Tab-separated table of C-alpha atoms and ligand atoms in Angstrom:
chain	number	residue	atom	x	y	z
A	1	UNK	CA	10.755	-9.503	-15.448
A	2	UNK	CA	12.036	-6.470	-17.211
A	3	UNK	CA	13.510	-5.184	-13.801
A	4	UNK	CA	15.621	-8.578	-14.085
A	5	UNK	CA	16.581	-8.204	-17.621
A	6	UNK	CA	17.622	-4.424	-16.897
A	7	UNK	CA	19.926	-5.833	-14.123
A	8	UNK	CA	21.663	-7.799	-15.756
A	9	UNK	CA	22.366	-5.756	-18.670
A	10	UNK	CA	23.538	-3.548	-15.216
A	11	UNK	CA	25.588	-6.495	-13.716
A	12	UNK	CA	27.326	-6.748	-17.552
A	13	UNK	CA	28.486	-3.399	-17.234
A	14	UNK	CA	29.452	-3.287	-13.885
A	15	UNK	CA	32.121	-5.286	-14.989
A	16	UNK	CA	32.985	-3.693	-17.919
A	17	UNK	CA	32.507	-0.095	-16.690
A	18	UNK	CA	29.616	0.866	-19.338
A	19	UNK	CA	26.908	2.878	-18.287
A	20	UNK	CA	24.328	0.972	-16.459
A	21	UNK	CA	20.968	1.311	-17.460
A	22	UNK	CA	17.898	1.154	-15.175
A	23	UNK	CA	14.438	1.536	-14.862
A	24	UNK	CA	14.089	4.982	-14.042
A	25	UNK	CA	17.388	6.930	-14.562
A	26	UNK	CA	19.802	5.394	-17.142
A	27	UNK	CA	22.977	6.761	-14.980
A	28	UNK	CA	21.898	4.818	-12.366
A	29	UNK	CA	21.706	1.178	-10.463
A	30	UNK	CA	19.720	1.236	-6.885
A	31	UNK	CA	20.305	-1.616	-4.562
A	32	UNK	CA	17.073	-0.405	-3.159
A	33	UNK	CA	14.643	-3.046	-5.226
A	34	UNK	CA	17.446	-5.967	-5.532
A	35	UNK	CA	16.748	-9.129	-3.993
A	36	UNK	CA	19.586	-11.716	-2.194
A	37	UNK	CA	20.183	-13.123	-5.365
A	38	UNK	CA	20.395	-10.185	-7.069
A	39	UNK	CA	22.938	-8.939	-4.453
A	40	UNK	CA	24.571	-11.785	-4.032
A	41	UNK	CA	25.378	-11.491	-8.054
A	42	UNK	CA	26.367	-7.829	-7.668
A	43	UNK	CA	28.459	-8.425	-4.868
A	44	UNK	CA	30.418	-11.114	-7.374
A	45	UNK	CA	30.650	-9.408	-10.545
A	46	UNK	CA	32.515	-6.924	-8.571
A	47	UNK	CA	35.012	-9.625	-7.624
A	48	UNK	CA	34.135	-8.781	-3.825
A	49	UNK	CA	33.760	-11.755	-1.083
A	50	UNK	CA	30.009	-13.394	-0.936
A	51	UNK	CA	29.617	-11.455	3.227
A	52	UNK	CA	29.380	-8.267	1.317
A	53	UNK	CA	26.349	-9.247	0.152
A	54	UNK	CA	24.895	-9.502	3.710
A	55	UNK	CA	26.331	-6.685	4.784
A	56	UNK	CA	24.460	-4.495	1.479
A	57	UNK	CA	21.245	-6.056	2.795
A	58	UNK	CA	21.228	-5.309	6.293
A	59	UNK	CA	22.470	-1.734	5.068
A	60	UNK	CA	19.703	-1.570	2.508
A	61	UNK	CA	16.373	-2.592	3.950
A	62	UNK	CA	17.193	-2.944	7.857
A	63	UNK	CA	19.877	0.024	8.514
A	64	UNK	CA	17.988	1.753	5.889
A	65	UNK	CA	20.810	4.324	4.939
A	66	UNK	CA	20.603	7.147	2.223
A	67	UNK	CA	24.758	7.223	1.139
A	68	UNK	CA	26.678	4.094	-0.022
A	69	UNK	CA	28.990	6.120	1.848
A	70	UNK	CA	27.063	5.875	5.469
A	71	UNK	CA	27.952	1.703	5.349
A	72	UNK	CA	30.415	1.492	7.638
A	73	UNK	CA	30.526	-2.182	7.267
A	74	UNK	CA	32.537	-1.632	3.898
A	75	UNK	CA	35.330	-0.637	3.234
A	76	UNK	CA	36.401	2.687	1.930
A	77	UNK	CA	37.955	1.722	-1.141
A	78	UNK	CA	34.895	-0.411	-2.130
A	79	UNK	CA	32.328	2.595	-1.278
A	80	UNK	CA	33.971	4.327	-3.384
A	81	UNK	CA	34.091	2.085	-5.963
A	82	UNK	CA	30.327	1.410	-5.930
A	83	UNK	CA	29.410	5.150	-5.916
A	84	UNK	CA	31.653	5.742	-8.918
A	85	UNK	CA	30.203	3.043	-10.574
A	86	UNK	CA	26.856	4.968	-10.489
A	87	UNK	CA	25.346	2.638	-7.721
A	88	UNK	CA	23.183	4.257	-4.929
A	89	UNK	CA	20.914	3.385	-2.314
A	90	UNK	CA	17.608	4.899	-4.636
A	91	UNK	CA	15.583	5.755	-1.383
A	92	UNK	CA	12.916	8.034	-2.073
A	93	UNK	CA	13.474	11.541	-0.996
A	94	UNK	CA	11.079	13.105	1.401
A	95	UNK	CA	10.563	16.291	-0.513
A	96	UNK	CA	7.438	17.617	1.562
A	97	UNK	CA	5.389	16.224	4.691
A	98	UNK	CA	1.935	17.096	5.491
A	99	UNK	CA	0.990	17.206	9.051
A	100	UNK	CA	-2.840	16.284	9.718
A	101	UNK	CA	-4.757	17.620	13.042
A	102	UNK	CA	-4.966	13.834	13.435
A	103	UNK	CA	-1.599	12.721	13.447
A	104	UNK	CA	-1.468	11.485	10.075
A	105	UNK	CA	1.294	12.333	7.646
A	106	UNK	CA	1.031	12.560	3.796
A	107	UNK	CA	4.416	12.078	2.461
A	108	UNK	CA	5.211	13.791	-0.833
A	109	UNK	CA	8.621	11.393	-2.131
A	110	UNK	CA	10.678	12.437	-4.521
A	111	UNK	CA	11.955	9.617	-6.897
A	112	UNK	CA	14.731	9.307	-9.174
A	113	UNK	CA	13.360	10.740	-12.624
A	114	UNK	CA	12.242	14.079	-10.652
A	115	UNK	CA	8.471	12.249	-10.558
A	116	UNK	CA	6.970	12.138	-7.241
A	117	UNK	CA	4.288	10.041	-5.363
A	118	UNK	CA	2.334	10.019	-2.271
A	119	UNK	CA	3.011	8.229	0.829
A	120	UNK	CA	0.731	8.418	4.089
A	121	UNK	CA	1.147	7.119	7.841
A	122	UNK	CA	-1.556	6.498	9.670
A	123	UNK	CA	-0.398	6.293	13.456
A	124	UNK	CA	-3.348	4.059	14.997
A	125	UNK	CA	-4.127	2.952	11.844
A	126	UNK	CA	-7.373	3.167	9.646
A	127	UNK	CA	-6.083	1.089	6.948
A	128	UNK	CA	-9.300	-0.446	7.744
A	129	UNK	CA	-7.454	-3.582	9.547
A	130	UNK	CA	-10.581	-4.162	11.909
A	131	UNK	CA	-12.026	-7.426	11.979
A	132	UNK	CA	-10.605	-8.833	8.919
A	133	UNK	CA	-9.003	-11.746	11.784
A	134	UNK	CA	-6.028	-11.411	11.164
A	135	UNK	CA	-3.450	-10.344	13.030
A	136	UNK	CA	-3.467	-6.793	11.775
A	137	UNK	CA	-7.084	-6.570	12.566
A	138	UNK	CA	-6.868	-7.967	15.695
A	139	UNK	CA	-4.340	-5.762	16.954
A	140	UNK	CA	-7.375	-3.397	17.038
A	141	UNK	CA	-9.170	-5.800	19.470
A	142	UNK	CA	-5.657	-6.501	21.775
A	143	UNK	CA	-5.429	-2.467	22.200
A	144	UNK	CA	-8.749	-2.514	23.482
A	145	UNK	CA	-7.652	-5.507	25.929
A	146	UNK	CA	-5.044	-2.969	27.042
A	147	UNK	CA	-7.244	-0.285	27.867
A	148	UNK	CA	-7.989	2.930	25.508
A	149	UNK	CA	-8.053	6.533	26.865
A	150	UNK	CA	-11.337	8.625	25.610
A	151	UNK	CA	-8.748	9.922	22.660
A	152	UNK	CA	-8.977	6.057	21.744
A	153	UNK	CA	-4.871	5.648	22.270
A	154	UNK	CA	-3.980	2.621	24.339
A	155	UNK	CA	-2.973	3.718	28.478
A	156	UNK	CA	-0.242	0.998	27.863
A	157	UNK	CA	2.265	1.179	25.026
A	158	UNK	CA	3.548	-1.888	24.081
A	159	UNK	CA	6.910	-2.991	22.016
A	160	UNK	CA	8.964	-0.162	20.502
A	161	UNK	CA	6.223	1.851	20.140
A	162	UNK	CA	6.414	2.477	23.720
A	163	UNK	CA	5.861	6.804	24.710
A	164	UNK	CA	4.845	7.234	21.160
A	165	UNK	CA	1.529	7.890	21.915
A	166	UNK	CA	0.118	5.547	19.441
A	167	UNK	CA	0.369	1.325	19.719
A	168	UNK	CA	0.525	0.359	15.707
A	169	UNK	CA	0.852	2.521	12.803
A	170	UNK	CA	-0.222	1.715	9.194
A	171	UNK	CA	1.586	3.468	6.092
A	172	UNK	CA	-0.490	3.646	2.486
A	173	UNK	CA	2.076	3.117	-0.026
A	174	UNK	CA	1.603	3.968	-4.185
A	175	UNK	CA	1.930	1.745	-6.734
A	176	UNK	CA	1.715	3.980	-9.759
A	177	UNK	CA	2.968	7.284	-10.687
A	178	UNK	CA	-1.325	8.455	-11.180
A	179	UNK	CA	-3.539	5.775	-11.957
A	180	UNK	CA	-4.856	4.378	-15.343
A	181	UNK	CA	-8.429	2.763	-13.629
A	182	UNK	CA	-10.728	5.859	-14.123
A	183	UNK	CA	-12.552	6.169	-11.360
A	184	UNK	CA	-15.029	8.621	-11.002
A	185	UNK	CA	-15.018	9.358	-7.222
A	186	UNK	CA	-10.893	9.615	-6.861
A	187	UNK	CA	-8.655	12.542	-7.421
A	188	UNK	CA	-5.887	9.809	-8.330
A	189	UNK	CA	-7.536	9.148	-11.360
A	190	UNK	CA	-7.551	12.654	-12.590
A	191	UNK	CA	-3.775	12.361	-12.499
A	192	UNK	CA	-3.913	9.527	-15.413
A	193	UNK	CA	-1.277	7.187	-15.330
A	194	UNK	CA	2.406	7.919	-15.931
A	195	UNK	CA	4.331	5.118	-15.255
A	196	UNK	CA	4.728	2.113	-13.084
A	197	UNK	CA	6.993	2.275	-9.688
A	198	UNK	CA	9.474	0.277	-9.838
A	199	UNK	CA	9.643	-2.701	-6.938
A	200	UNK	CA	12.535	-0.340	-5.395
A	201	UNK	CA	10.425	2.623	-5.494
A	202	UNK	CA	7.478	0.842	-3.658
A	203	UNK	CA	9.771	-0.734	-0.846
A	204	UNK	CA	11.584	3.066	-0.667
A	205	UNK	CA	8.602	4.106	-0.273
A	206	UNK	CA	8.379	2.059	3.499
A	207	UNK	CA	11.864	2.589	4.219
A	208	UNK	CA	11.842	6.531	3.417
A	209	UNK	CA	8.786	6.516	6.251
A	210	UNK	CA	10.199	4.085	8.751
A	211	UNK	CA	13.400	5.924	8.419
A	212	UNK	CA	11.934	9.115	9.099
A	213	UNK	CA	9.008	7.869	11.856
A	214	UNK	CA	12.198	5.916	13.776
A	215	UNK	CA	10.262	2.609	13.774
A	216	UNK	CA	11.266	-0.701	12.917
A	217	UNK	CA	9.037	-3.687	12.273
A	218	UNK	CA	8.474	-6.309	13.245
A	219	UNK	CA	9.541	-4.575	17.250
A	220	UNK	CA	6.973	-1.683	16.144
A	221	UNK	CA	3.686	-2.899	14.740
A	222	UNK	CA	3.664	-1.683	11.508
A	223	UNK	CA	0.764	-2.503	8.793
A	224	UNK	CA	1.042	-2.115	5.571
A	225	UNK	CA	-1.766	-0.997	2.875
A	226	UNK	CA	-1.336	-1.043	-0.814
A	227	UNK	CA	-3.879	1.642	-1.337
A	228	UNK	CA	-2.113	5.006	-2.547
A	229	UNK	CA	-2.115	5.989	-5.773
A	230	UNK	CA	-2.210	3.620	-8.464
A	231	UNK	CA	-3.440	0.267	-9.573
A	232	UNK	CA	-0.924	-2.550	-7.805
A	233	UNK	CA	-2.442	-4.882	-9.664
A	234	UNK	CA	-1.454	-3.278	-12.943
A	235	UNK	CA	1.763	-3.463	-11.834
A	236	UNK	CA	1.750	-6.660	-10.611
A	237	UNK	CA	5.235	-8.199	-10.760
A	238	UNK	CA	7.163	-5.407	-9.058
A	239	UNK	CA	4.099	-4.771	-6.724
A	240	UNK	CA	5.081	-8.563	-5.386
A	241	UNK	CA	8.778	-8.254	-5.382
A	242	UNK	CA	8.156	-5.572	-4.003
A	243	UNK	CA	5.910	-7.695	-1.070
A	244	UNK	CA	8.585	-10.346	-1.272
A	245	UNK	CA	11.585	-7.527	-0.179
A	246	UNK	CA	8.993	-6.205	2.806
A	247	UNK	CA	8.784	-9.589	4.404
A	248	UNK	CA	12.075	-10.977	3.770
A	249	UNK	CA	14.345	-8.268	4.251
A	250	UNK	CA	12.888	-5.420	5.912
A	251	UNK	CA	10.545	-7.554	8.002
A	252	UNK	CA	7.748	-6.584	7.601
A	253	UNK	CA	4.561	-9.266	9.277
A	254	UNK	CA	2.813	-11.317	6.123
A	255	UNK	CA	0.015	-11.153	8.130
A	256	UNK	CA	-0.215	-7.464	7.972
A	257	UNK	CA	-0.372	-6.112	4.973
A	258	UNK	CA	-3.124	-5.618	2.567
A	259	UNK	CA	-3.522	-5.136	-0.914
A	260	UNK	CA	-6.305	-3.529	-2.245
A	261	UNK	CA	-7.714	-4.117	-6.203
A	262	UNK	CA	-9.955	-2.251	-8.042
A	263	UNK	CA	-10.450	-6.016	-9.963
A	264	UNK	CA	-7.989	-7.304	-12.505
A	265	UNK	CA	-9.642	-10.573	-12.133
A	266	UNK	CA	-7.004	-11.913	-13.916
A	267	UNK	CA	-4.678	-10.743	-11.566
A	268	UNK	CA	-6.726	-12.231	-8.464
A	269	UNK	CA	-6.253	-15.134	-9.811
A	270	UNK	CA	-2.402	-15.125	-10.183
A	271	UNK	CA	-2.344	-13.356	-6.486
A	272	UNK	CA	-4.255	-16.331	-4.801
A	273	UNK	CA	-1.192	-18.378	-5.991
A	274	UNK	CA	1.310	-16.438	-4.916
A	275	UNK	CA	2.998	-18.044	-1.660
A	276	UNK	CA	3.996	-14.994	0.402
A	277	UNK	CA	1.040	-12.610	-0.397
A	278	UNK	CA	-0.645	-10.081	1.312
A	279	UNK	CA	-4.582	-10.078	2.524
A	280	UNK	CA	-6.645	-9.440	-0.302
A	281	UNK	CA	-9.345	-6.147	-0.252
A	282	UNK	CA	-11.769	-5.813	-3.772
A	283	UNK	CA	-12.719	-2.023	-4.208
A	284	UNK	CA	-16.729	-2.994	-4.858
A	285	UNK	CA	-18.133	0.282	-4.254
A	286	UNK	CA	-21.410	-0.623	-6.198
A	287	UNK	CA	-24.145	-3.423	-5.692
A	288	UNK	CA	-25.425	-3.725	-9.850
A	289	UNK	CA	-23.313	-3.902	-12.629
A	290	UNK	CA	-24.930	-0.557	-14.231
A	291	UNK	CA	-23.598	1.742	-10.905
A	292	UNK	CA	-20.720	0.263	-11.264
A	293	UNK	CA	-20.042	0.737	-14.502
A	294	UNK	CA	-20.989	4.355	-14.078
A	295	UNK	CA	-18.250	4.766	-11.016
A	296	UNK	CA	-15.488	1.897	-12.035
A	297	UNK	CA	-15.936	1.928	-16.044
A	298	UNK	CA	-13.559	-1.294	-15.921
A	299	UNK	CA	-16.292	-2.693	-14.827
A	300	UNK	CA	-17.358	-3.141	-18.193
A	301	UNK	CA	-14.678	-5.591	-18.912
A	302	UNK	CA	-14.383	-7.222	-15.410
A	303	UNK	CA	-18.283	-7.311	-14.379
A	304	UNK	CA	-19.649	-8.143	-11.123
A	305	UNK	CA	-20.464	-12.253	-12.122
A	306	UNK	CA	-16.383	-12.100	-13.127
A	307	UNK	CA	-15.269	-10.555	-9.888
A	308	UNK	CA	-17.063	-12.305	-7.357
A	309	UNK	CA	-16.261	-15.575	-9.458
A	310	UNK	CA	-12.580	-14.325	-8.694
A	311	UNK	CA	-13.395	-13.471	-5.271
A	312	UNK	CA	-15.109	-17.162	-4.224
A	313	UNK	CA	-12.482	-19.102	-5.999
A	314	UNK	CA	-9.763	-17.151	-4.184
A	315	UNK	CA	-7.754	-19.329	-1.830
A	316	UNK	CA	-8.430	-18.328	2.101
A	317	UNK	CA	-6.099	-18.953	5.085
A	318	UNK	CA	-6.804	-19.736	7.841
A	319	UNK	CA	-8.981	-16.994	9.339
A	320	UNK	CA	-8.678	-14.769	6.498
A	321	UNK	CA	-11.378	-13.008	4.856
A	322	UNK	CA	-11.844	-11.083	2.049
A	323	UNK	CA	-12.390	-7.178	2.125
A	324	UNK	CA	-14.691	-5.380	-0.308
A	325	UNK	CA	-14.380	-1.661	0.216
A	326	UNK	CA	-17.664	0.796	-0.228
A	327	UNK	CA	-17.041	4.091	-1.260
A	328	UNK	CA	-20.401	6.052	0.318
A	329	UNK	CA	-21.835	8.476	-2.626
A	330	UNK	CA	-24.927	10.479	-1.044
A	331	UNK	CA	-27.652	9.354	-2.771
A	332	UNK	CA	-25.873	7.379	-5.403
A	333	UNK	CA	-24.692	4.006	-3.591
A	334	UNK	CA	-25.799	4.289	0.180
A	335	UNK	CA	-29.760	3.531	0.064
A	336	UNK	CA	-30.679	0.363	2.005
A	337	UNK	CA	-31.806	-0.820	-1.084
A	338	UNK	CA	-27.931	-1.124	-2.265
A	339	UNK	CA	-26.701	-2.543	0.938
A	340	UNK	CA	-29.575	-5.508	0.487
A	341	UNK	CA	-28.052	-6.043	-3.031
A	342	UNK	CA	-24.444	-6.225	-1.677
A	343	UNK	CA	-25.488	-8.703	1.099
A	344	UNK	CA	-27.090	-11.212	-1.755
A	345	UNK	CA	-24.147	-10.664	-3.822
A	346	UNK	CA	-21.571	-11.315	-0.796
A	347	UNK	CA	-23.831	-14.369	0.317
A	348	UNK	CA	-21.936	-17.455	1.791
A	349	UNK	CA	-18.683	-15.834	0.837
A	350	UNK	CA	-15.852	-15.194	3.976
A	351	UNK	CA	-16.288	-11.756	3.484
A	352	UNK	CA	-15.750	-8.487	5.693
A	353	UNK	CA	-17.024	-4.981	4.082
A	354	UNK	CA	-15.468	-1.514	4.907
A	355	UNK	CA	-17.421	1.393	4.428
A	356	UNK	CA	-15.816	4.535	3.267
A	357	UNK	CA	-17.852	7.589	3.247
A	358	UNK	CA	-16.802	9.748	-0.038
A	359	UNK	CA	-13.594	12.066	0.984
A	360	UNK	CA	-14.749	14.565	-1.054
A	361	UNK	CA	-12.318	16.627	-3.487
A	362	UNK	CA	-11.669	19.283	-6.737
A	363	UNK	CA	-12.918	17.914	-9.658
A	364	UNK	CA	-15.342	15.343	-7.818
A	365	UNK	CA	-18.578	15.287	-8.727
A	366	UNK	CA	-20.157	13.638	-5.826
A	367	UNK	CA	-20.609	14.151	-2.401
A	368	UNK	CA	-20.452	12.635	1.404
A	369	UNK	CA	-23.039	11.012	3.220
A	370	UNK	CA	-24.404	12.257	6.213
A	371	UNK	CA	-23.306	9.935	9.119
A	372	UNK	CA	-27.287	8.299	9.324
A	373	UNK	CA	-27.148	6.868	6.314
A	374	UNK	CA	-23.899	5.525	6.693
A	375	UNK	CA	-25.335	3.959	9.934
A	376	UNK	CA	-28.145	2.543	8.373
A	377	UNK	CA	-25.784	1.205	5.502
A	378	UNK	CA	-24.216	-0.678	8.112
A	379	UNK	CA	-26.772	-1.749	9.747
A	380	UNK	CA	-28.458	-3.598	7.268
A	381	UNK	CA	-25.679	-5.659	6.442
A	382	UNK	CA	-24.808	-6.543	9.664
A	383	UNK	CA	-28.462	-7.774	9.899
A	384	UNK	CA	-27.405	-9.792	6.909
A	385	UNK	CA	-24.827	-11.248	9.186
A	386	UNK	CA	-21.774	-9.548	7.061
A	387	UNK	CA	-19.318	-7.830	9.439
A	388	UNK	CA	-19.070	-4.385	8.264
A	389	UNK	CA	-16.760	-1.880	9.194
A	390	UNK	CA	-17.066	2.207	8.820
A	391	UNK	CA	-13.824	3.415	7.827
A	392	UNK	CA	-12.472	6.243	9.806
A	393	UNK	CA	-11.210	9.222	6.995
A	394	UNK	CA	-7.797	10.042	8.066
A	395	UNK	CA	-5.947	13.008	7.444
A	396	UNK	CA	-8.542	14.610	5.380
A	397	UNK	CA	-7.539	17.882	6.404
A	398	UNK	CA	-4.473	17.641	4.092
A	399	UNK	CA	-5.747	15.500	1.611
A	400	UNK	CA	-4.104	12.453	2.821
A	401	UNK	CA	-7.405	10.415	3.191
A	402	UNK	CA	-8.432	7.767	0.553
A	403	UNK	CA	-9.070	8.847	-2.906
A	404	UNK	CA	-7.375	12.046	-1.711
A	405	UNK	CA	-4.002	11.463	-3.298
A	406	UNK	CA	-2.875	14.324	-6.077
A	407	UNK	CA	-0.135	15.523	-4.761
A	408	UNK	CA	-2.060	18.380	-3.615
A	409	UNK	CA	1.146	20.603	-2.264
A	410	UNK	CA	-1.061	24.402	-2.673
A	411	UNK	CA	-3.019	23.699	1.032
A	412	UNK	CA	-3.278	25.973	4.052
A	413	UNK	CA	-1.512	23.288	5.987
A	414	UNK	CA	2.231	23.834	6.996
A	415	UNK	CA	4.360	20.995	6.113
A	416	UNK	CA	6.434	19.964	9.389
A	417	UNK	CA	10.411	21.386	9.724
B	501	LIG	N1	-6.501	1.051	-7.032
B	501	LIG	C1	-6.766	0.346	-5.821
B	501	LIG	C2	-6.136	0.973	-4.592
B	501	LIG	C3	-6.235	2.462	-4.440
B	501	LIG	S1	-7.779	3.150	-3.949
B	501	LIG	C4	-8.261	0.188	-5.640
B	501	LIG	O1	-9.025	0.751	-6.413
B	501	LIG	O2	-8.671	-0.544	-4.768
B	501	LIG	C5	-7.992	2.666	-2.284
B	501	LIG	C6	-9.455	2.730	-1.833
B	501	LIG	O3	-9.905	4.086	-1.751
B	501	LIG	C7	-10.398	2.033	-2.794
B	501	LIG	O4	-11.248	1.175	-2.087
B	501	LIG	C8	-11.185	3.173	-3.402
B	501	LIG	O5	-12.451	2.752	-3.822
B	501	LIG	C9	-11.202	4.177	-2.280
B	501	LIG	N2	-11.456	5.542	-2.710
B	501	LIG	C10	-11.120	6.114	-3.882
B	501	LIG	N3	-11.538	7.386	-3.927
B	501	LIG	C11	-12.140	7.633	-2.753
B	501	LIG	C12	-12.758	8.791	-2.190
B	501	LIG	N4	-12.807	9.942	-2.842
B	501	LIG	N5	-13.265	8.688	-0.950
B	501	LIG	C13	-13.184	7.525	-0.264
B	501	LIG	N6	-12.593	6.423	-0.727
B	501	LIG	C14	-12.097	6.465	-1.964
């Protein structure tokens, strides 16, 4: 709502030539972040014809160009005009990449008030899409249908993706600049929050790393996980323009992106209302309210009974489940004794749980599982009939993996050329 009350103080004084405030630079208007109608209104306060509007779009989110001045599809005169008028494109700029032994990139992006956030692409995905039934998830299954090699990457590449090496890719986009919910097994949270992306910001975000990757959804498969840095759900209304901008105009799949919440019950209840939305995923990462007040302290206002109240009212497709994410602590969380308590509180519920095993980090006071225990996590609630997933950690190597995000530049890795 403020974005829309900042634009059209901007769409004022487009016509009149005043300085244009925005969100995050006051010199400034991005189209990156505008919606049709917002376009469409920009497009008429500068006395241009209504196509132009089209044309900004397509430029925007699908040609995903850095320079007014790299549409072609406009005129000189009116580039020109735009750029003077302190209106850019407000794509994030890719001021480092991270390379991981495992393919995965951490993108450190630049945005407009010299702040910078945290971006990762997972070719082959673990944004922990398996067996959630959808179709994210079951592009996991349909690889397999295809045939994997021993490295686990499909012998047949399908849609653009084709000679890639790799058959979907899932990106980890911020919210946040840091993160206000103090968790005390994530480097985020050690940041403390500085401000909230705009929705701009969190589609640049996609575009900056499609841009760069050379993919294009929906021809590439391309998931989407709202699990960088940041709350989402603290930022809730540009979080779902934001969403809204993916699936309309970039095209990004509904069906394939995820959003994960550390629980603003509140906010799970807006978010089951919402009409385009993405999956829903619950960081749970303890089975009794007093662990989980010790690792999630907003646990004290948003207890388990509230959460799980949230999470069994929540409004399911069809096929859909709910994810609850499990952050492994050795000898903290991961007894069998815990994963019996998350079974009874998960009982009767369409549920799927992802197991994380703590990526550990500076500052973090707790440490990683060994793999057994994990295992026997599992195992016991799969014996409760709950399909459980372990999470593969991606891109630990250069702090890319969950929990990771600090924007850790002072590692042995070399970023790429
Ligand atoms: N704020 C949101 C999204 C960001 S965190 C949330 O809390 O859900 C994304 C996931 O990473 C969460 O499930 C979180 O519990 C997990 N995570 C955080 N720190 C981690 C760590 N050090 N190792 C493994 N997973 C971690």
């Amino acid at each position: 709502m403020l974005g829309g009350k900042l634009l059209m103080t901007g769409l004022a004084s487009f016509r009149s030539g005043l300085p244009i405030p925005v969100m995050t630079n006051s010199s400034q208007v991005a189209l990156l972040g505008l919606d049709r109608t917002e376009i469409a209104a920009l497009v008429e306060s500068a006395g241009e014809p209504a196509y132009r509007a089209q044309q900004l779009l397509g430029a925007v989110y699908r040609q995903r160009v850095d320079l007014i001045d790299q549409i072609l599809t406009l005129p000189q005169r009116l580039r020109a005009e735009l750029a003077q008028k302190g209106i850019s494109i407000g794509l994030p700029a890719i001021e480092q990449r991270f390379v991981s032994q495992d393919g995965t990139v951490r993108y450190l992006m630049g945005l407009a008030d010299g702040e910078s956030v945290e971006t990762v692409w997972m070719p082959e995905g673990d944004g922990g899409e398996a067996g959630d039934g959808s179709e994210a998830g079951d592009s996991l299954s349909s690889t397999e249908h295809v045939g994997t090699t021993a490295l686990g990457r499909p012998a047949e590449h399908k849609l653009g993706s084709a000679g890639r090496g790799w058959d979907r890719a899932t990106i980890c986009i911020s919210s946040q600049v840091g993160c206000a919910v103090d968790c005390q097994f994530c480097l985020t949270a050690l940041l403390g929050v500085k401000r909230n992306l705009s929705a701009g910001e969190i589609v640049g975000q996609v575009c900056a790393v499609l841009k760069d990757q050379k993919v294009s959804p929906p021809e590439d498969r391309i998931n989407l996980v709202f699990m960088g840095m940041g709350e989402p759900f603290l930022n809730y209304d540009n979080f779902m323009k934001a969403v809204r901008l993916l699936v309309q105009e970039v095209g990004v799949v509904e069906s394939r992106m995820t959003v994960s919440t550390a629980g603003i019950v509140p906010r799970i209840h807006d978010f089951g209302e919402e009409p385009v939305r993405p999956k829903l995923a619950i960081s749970l990462n303890a089975s009794n309210d007093q662990l989980r007040t010790r690792l999630m302290p907003l646990n004290r206002k948003w207890n388990l009974e509230k959460l799980l109240a949230a999470a069994r009212d929540f409004p399911l497709r069809n096929r859909e489940r709910i994810t609850f994410e499990y952050v492994l602590l050795d000898e903290v969380n991961d007894a069998p004794q815990h994963a019996k308590e998350v079974a009874e509180l998960l009982r009767r519920m369409r549920a799927k749980v992802n197991l994380i095993a703590l990526n550990p980090g500076p500052g973090i006071d707790f440490s990683t599982p060994a793999a057994e225990r994990v295992a026997t996590f599992q195992q016991v609630l799969i014996a409760a009939r709950i399909p459980t997933f372990v999470r593969h950690p991606r891109g630990r190597d250069i702090y890319a993996a969950c929990g990771q995000l600090k924007r850790t530049v002072a590692i042995a890795t070399m970023p790429a050329p």
